[in-house]
Coordinates of C-alpha atoms in Angstrom, one line a residue:
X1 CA 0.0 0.0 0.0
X2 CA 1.2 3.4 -1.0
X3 CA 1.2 6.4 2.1
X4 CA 1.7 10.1 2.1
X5 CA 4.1 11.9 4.2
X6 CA 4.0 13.8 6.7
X7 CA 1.8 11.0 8.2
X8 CA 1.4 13.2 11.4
X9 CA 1.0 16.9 10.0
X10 CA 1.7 20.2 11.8
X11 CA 3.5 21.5 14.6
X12 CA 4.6 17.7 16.3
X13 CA 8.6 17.7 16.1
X14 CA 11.3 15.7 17.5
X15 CA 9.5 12.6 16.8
X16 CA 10.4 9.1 19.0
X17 CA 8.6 6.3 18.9
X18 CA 8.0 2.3 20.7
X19 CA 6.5 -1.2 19.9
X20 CA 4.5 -2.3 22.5
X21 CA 1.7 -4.8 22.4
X22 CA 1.3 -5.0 18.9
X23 CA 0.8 -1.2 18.5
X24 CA 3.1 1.4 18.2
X25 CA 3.5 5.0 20.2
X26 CA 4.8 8.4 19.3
X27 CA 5.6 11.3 21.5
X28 CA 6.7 14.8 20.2
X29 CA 7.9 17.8 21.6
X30 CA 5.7 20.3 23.0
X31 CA 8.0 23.8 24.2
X32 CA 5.6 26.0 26.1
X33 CA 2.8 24.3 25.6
X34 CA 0.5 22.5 28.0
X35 CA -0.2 20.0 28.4
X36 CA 2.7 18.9 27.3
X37 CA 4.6 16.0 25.2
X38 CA 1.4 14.9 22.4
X39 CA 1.2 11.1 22.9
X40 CA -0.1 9.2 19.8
X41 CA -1.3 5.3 19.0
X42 CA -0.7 3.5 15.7
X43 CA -1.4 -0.2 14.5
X44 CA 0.2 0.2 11.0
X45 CA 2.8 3.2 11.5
X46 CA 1.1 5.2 8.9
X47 CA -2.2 6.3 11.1
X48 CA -2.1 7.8 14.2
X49 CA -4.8 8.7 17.0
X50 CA -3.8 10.7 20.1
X51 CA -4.6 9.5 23.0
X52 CA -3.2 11.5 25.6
X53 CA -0.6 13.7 26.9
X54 CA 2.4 12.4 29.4
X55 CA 2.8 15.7 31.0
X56 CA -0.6 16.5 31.7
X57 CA -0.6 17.5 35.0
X58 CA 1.0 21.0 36.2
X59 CA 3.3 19.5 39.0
X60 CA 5.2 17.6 36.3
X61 CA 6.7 20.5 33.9
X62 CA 7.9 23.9 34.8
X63 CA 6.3 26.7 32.4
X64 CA 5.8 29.4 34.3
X65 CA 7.7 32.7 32.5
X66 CA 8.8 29.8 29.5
X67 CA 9.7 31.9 26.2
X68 CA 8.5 30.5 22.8
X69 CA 10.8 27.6 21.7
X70 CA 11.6 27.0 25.1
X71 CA 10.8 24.7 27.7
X72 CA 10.1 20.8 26.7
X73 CA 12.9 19.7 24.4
X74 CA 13.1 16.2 21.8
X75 CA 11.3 13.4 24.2
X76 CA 12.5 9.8 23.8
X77 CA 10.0 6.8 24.6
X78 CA 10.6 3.5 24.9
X79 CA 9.3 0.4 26.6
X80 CA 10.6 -2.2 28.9
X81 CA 8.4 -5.1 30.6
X82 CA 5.8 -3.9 30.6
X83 CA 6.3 -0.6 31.9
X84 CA 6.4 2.7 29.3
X85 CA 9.2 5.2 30.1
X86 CA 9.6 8.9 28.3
X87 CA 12.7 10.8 29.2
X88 CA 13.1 14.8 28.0
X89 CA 14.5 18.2 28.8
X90 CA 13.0 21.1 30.2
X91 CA 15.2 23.6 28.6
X92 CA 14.4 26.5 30.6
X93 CA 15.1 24.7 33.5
X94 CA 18.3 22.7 32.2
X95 CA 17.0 19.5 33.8
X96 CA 16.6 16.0 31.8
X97 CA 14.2 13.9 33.8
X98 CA 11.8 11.2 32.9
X99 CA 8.1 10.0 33.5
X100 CA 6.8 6.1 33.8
X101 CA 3.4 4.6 34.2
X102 CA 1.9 1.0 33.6
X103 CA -1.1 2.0 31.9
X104 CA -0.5 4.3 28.5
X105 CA -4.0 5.6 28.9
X106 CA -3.1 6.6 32.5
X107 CA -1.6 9.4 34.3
X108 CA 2.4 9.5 34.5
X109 CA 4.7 9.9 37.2
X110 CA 6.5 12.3 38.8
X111 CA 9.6 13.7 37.2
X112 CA 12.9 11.5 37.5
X113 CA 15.8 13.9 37.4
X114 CA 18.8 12.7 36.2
X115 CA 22.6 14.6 36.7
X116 CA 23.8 14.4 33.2
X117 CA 23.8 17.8 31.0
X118 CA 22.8 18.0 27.1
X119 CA 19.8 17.8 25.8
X120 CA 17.5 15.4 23.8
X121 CA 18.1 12.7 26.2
X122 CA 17.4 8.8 24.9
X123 CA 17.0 5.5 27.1
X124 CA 18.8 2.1 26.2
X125 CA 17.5 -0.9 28.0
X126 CA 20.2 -3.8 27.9
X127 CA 21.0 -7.2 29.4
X128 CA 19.9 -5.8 33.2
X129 CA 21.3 -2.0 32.8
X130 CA 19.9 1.0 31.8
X131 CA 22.0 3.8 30.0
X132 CA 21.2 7.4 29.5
X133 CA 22.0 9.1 26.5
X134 CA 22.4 12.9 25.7
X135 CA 24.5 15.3 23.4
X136 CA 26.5 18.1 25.5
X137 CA 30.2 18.8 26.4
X138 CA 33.0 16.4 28.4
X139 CA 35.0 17.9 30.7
X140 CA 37.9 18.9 27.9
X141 CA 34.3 21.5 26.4
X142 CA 34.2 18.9 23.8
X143 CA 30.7 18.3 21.8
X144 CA 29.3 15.1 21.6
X145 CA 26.8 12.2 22.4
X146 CA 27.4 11.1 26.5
X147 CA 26.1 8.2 28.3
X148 CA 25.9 7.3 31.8
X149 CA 24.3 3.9 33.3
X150 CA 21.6 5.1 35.6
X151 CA 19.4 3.4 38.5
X152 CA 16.1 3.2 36.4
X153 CA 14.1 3.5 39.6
X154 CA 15.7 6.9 41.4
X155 CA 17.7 8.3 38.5
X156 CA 20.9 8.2 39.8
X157 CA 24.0 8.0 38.1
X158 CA 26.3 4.6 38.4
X159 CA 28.8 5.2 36.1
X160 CA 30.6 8.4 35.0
X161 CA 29.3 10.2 31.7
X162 CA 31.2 9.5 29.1
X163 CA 32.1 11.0 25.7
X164 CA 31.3 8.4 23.2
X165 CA 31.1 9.6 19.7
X166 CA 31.5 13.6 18.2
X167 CA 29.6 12.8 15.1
X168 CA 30.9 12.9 11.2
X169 CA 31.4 17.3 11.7
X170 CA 28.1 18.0 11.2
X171 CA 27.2 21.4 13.8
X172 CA 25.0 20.7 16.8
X173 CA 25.1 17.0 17.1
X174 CA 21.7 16.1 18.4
X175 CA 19.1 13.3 19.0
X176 CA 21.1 10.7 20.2
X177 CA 19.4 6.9 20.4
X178 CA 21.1 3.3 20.9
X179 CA 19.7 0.1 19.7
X180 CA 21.0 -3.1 20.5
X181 CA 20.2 -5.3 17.2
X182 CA 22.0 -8.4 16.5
X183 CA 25.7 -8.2 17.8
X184 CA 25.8 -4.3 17.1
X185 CA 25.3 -1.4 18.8
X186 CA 23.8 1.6 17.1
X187 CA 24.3 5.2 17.7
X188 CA 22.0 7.0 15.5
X189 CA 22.2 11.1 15.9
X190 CA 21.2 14.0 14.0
X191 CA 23.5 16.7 12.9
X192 CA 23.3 20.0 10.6
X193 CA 21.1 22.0 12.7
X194 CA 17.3 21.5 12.2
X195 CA 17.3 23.4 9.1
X196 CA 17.8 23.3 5.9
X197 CA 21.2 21.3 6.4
X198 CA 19.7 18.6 8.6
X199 CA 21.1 14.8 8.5
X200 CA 21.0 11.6 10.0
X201 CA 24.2 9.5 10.8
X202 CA 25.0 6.7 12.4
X203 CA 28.2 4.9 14.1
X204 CA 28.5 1.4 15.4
X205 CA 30.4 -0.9 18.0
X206 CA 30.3 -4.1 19.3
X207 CA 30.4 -1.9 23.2
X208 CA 28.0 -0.2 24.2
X209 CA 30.7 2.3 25.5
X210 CA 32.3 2.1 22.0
X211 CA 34.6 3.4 20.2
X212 CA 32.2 4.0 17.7
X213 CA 33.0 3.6 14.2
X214 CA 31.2 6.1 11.9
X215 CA 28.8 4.6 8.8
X216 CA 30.4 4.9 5.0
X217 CA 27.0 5.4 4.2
X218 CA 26.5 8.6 6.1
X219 CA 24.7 10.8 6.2
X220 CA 21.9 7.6 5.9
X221 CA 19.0 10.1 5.4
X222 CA 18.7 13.9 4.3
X223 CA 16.9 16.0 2.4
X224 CA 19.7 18.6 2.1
X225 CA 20.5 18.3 -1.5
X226 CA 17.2 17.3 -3.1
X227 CA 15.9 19.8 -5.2
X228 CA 13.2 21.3 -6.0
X229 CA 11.7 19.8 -3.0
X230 CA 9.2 21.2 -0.7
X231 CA 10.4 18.8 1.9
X232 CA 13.3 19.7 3.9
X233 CA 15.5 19.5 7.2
X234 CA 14.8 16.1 7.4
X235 CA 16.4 14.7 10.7
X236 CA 16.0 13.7 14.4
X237 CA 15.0 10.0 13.8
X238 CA 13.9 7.1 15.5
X239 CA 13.8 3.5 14.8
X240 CA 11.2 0.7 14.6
X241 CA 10.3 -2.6 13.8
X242 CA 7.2 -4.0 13.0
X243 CA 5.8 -7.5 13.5
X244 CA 6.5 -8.6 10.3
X245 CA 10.3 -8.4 10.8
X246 CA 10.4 -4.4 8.8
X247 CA 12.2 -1.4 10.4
X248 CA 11.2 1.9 9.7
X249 CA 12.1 5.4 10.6
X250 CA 9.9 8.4 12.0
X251 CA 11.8 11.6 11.9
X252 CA 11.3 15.4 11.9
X253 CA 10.9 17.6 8.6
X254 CA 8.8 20.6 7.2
X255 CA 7.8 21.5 4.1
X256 CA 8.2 24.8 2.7
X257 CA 5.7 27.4 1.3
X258 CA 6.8 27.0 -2.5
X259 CA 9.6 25.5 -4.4
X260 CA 11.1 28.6 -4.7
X261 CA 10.5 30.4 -1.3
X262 CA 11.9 28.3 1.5
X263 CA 10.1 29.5 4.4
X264 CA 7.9 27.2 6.6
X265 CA 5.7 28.2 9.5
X266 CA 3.6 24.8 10.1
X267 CA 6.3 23.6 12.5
X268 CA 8.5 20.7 11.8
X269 CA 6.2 17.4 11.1
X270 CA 6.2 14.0 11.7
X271 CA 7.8 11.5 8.6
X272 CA 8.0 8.2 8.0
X273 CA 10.6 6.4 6.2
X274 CA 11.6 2.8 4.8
X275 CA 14.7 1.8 6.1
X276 CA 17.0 -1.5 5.2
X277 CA 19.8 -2.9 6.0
X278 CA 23.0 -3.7 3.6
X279 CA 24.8 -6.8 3.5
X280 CA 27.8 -5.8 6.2
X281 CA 24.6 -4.8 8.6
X282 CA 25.0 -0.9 7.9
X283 CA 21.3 1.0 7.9
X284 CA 20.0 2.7 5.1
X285 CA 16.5 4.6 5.0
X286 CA 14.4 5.5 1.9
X287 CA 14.9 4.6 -1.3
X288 CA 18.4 6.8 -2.2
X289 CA 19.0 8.0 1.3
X290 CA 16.3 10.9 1.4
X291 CA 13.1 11.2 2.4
X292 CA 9.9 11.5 -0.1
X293 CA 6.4 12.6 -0.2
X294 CA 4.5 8.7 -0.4
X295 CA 6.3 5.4 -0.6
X296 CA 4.8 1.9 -1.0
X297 CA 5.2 -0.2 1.8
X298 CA 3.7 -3.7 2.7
X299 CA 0.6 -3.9 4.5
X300 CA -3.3 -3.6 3.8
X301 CA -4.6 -0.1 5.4
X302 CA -5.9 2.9 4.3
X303 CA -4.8 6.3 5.3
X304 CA -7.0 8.3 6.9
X305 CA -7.1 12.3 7.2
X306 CA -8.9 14.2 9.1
X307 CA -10.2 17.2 6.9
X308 CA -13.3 19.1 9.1
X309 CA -12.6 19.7 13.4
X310 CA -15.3 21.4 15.4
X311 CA -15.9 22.0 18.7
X312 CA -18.4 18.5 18.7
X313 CA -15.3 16.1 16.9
X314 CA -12.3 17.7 19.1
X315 CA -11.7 17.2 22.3
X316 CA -10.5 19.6 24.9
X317 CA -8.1 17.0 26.2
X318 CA -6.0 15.8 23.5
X319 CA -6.1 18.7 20.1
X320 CA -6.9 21.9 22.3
X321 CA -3.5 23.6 24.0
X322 CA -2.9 26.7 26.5
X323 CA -0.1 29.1 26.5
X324 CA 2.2 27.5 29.4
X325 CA -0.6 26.7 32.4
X326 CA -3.8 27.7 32.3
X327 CA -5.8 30.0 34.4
X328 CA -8.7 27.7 34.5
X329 CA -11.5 29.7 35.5
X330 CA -11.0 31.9 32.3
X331 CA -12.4 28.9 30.2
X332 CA -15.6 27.4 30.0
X333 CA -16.2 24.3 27.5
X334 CA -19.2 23.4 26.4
X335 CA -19.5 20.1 23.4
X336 CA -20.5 22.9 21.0
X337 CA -18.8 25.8 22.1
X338 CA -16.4 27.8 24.5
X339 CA -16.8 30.6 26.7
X340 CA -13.1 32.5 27.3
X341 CA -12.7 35.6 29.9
X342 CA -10.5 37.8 29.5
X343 CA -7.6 39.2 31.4
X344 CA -5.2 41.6 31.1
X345 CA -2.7 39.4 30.1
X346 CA -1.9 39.9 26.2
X347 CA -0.6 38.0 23.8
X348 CA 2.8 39.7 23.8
X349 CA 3.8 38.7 26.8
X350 CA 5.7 35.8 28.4
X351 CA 2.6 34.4 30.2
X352 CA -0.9 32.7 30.4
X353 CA -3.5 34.6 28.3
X354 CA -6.7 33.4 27.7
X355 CA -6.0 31.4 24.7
X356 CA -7.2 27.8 23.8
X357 CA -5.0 26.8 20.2
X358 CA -5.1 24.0 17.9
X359 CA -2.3 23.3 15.7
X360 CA -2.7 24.5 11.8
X361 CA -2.1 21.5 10.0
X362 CA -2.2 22.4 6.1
X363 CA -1.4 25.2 3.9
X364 CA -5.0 25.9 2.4
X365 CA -7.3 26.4 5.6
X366 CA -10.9 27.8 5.9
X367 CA -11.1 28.5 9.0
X368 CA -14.5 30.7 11.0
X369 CA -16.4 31.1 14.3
X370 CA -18.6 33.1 15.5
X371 CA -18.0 35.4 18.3
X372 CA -20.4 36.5 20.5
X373 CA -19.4 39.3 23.4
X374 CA -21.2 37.7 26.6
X375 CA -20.3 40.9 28.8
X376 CA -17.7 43.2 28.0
X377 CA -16.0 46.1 29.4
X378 CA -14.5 49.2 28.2
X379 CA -11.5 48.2 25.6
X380 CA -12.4 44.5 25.7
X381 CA -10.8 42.0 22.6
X382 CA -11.8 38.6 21.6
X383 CA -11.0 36.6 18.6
X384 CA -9.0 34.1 16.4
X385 CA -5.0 34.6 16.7
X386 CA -3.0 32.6 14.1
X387 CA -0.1 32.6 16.9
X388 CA 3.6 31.7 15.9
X389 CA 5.3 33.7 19.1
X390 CA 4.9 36.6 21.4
X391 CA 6.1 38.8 18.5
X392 CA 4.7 37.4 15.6
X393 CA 0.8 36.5 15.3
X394 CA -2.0 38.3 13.2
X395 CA -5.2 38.7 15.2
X396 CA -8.5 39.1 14.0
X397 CA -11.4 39.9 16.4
X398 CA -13.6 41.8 18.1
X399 CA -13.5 44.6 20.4
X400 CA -15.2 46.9 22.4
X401 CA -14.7 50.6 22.7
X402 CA -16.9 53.9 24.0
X403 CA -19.8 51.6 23.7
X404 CA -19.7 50.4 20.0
X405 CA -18.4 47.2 19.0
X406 CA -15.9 46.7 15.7
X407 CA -13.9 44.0 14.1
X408 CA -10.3 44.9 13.8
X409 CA -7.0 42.7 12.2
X410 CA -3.9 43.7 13.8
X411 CA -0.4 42.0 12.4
X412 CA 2.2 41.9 14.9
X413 CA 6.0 41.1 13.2
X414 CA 8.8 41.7 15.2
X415 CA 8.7 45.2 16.7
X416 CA 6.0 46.5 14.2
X417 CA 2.4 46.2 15.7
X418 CA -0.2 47.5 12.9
X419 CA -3.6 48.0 13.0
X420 CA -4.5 47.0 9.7
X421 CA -8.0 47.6 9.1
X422 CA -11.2 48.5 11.9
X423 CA -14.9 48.3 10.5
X424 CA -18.0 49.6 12.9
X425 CA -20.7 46.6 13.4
X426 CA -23.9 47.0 14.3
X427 CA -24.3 44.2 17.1
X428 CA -21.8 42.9 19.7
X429 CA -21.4 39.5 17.5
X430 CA -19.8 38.4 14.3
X431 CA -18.5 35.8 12.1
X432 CA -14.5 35.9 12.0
X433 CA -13.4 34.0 9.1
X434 CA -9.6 33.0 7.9
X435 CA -8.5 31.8 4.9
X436 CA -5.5 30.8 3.9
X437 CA -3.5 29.6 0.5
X438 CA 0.5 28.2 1.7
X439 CA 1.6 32.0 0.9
X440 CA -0.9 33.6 2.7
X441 CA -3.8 34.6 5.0
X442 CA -6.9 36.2 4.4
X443 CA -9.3 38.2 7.3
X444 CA -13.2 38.9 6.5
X445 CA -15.9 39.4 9.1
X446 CA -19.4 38.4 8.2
X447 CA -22.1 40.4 9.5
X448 CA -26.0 39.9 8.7
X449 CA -24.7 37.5 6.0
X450 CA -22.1 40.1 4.3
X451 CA -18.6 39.4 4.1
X452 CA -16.3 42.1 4.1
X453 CA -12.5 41.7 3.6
X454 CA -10.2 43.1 6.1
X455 CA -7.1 42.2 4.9
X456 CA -4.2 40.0 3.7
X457 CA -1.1 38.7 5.3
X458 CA 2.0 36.8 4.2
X459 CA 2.8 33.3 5.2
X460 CA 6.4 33.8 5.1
X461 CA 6.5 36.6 8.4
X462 CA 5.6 33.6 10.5
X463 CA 7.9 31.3 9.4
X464 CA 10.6 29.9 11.6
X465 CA 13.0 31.6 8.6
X466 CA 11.6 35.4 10.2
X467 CA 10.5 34.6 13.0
X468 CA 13.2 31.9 14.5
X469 CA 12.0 29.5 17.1
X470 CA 11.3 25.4 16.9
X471 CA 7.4 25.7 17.1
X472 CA 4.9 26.2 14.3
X473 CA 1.4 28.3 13.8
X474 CA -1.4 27.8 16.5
X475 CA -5.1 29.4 15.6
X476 CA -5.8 30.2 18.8
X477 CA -9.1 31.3 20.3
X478 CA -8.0 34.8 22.9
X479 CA -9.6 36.9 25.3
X480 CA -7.9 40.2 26.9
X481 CA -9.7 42.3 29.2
X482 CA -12.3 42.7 31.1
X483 CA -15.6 40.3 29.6
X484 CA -16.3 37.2 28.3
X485 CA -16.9 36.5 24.7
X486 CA -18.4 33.1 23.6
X487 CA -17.1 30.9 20.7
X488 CA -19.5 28.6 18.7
X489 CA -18.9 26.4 15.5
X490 CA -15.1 26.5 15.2
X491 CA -14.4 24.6 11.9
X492 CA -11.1 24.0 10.1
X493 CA -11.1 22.2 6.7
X494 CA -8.2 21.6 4.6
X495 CA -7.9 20.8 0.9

């Protein structure tokens, strides 16, 4: 059967996945986000259902004053009699710690910290001992991919960390995982940078404290060279095998707005790639070592893609995400609606707004909702953000001022903030539509059936390119002020 990649689309990066009981699991990164670290189910490797988060409760990750692109780095999970484990990095704190539980519909634990710097850490179960796996420095300021064996059940160290491989000279060596498969050990890591000059390699031994020998192959997957191809910066992979005996690959890439403009602001995506092995036991993945839009792979599925989420198909505890934690008396949810109040918390700033996101998953979007002010005050604003950072978003809402309500879009980019456009309305509710081509967004408001264009924005100002960062576009739902506004049919359909 033939698939399309990405086979998880949108902002869901740093992809690692398990085998467990016949089904397979994916985490992803999550930064600022809450709850945090997207956990996913699969019986074939190309569909996926979430089914949770692992850090869904506030005790477990520290958010509070977390910039964009910080906090949760690049989790790892993995599986080990019967017992799930998924270790990762607050980056704002600088801790690596991990969670467990026994029941992957369940809560998880507390957070494991473990006293070993880097980040992206990884987890290697073998014959009785448990190693822990980053990138960082030795004590010579030397980068590299370090291991320690650790007591799986307090965290704590048993071994020094050592250096064990600095990569093929790739910049900012990354993603580190082990696998034990036959008499080998291998080390697979990303290097390049998660950007355009992205790459896997891999180095094996017949130690799991090495020395390492680096792959002829390498690097064994990247989309650095192929051109013209929307996809690119593939890296940051993770192996698998399936019951039938195959191994694949998921690993992190975007795709870019147009051949010729290579800016991306859906986030980096979740891929998934053939890999092989060659006859002295070296891996290979895809087809000539890059990664490409569908392959054909053995099995008997169909893939299935979700085009059309409401408020009555979504649910609150698996698509929808806050800004860091939640003040959760600001948000009421009903099964066909949501009632947000405000605070005076804006969307600039490094906190907890009022704001309830989903991710944008596809270039063309129609995207609308109707808005209705509950209770306002003087100066109050409700509406749809499409939300890359604190600096860059375009906001399209409602507000309230000397009595009268109006629709307004603002665009935000950098240090510009620009009113682009304010219309009068006669009543305190409205339709806020957004659509959107991969090169950009377009504003109306619909009032007593009449459309009217507000304006245009391009695509390309919230790319990671502009903006920086490692997240992707969130339409989120916002509040500021004093009021409550109500939210009823949200709909998002892709084509």
């Amino acid at each position: 059967m033939q698939y399309q990649n990405p086979v998880v689309r949108g902002f869901y990066p740093d992809p690692s996945i398990c085998a467990a009981n016949g089904k397979f699991y994916l985490v992803n990164s999550s930064f600022q986000y809450f709850p945090g670290v997207p956990l996913f189910e699969s019986e074939d490797l190309v569909n996926y259902k979430q089914i949770g988060h692992v850090l869904s409760q506030k005790e477990q990750v520290y958010l509070e004053g977390v910039r964009s692109s910080g906090g949760v780095f690049a989790p790892t999970i993995r599986f080990h009699q019967g017992r799930f484990y998924m270790v990762t990095n607050n980056n704002s704190t600088n801790e690596n710690f991990y969670v467990w539980t026994d029941d992957i519909r369940g809560n998880w634990s507390a957070p494991i910290v473990v006293d070993q710097d880097g980040i992206d850490p990884s987890l290697l179960f073998d014959d009785g001992h448990v190693y822990f796996i980053s990138n960082g420095q030795d004590e010579n300021g030397t980068n590299g991919v370090r291991q320690c064996e650790i007591n799986i059940e307090t965290g704590e160290r048993l071994t020094p960390s050592r250096l064990l491989w600095t990569g093929t000279g790739g910049r900012y060596i990354e993603s580190p995982h082990m696998y034990k498969i036959g008499d080998w050990y291998y080390l697979m890591v990303a290097e390049g940078g998660t950007e355009y000059g992205h790459m896997i390699t891999v180095a094996r031994s017949k130690s799991v404290w090495g020395p390492f020998e680096s792959c002829p192959y390498n690097p064994i997957l990247t989309n650095r060279n192929k051109a013209p191809n929307i996809i690119q910066g593939i890296g940051h992979g993770d192996l698998v095998q399936n019951t039938d005996g195959n191994w694949y690959m998921v690993c992190l890439g975007f795709r870019q707005i147009h051949l010729w403009q290579p800016y991306h602001h859906l986030g980096r995506e979740c891929f998934l790639v053939p890999v092989s092995f060659t006859e002295d036991g070296w891996i290979t993945a895809g087809i000539d070592g890059t990664c490409d839009d569908s392959y054909e792979i053995p099995g008997d599925f169909i893939q299935n893609r979700k085009q059309v989420f409401t408020f009555e198909n979504t649910s609150p505890n698996l698509d929808w995400i806050y800004l860091r934690h939640p003040v959760t008396k600001n948000y009421s949810i009903m099964e066909d609606s949501i009632t947000l109040t405000g605070s005076p918390v804006t969307l600039e700033e490094v906190s907890s707004p009022t704001f309830y996101g989903i991710r944008q998953i596809d270039f063309a979007m129609d995207c609308s909702v109707h808005c209705k002010f509950q209770d306002a005050a003087e100066c109050f604003e409700s509406g749809i953000t499409i939300y890359m950072d604190e600096q860059q978003h375009y906001d399209l809402a409602l507000t309230q001022k000397e009595g009268k309500t109006y629709a307004v879009l603002k665009l935000n980019i950098g240090d510009i903030k620009h009113e682009q456009k304010r219309i009068p309305l006669s009543t305190n509710a409205a339709k806020l539509i957004i659509r959107s081509d991969a090169t950009h967004y377009h504003f109306f408001v619909e009032e007593n059936g009449q459309e009217q264009l507000l304006g245009d924005a391009q695509s390309r100002y919230l790319s990671s390119e502009v903006a920086s960062g490692f997240t992707g576009v969130i339409i989120g739902l916002y509040a500021i002020g004093e009021g409550k506004s109500t939210f009823h049919s949200f709909c998002k359909s892709y084509q």
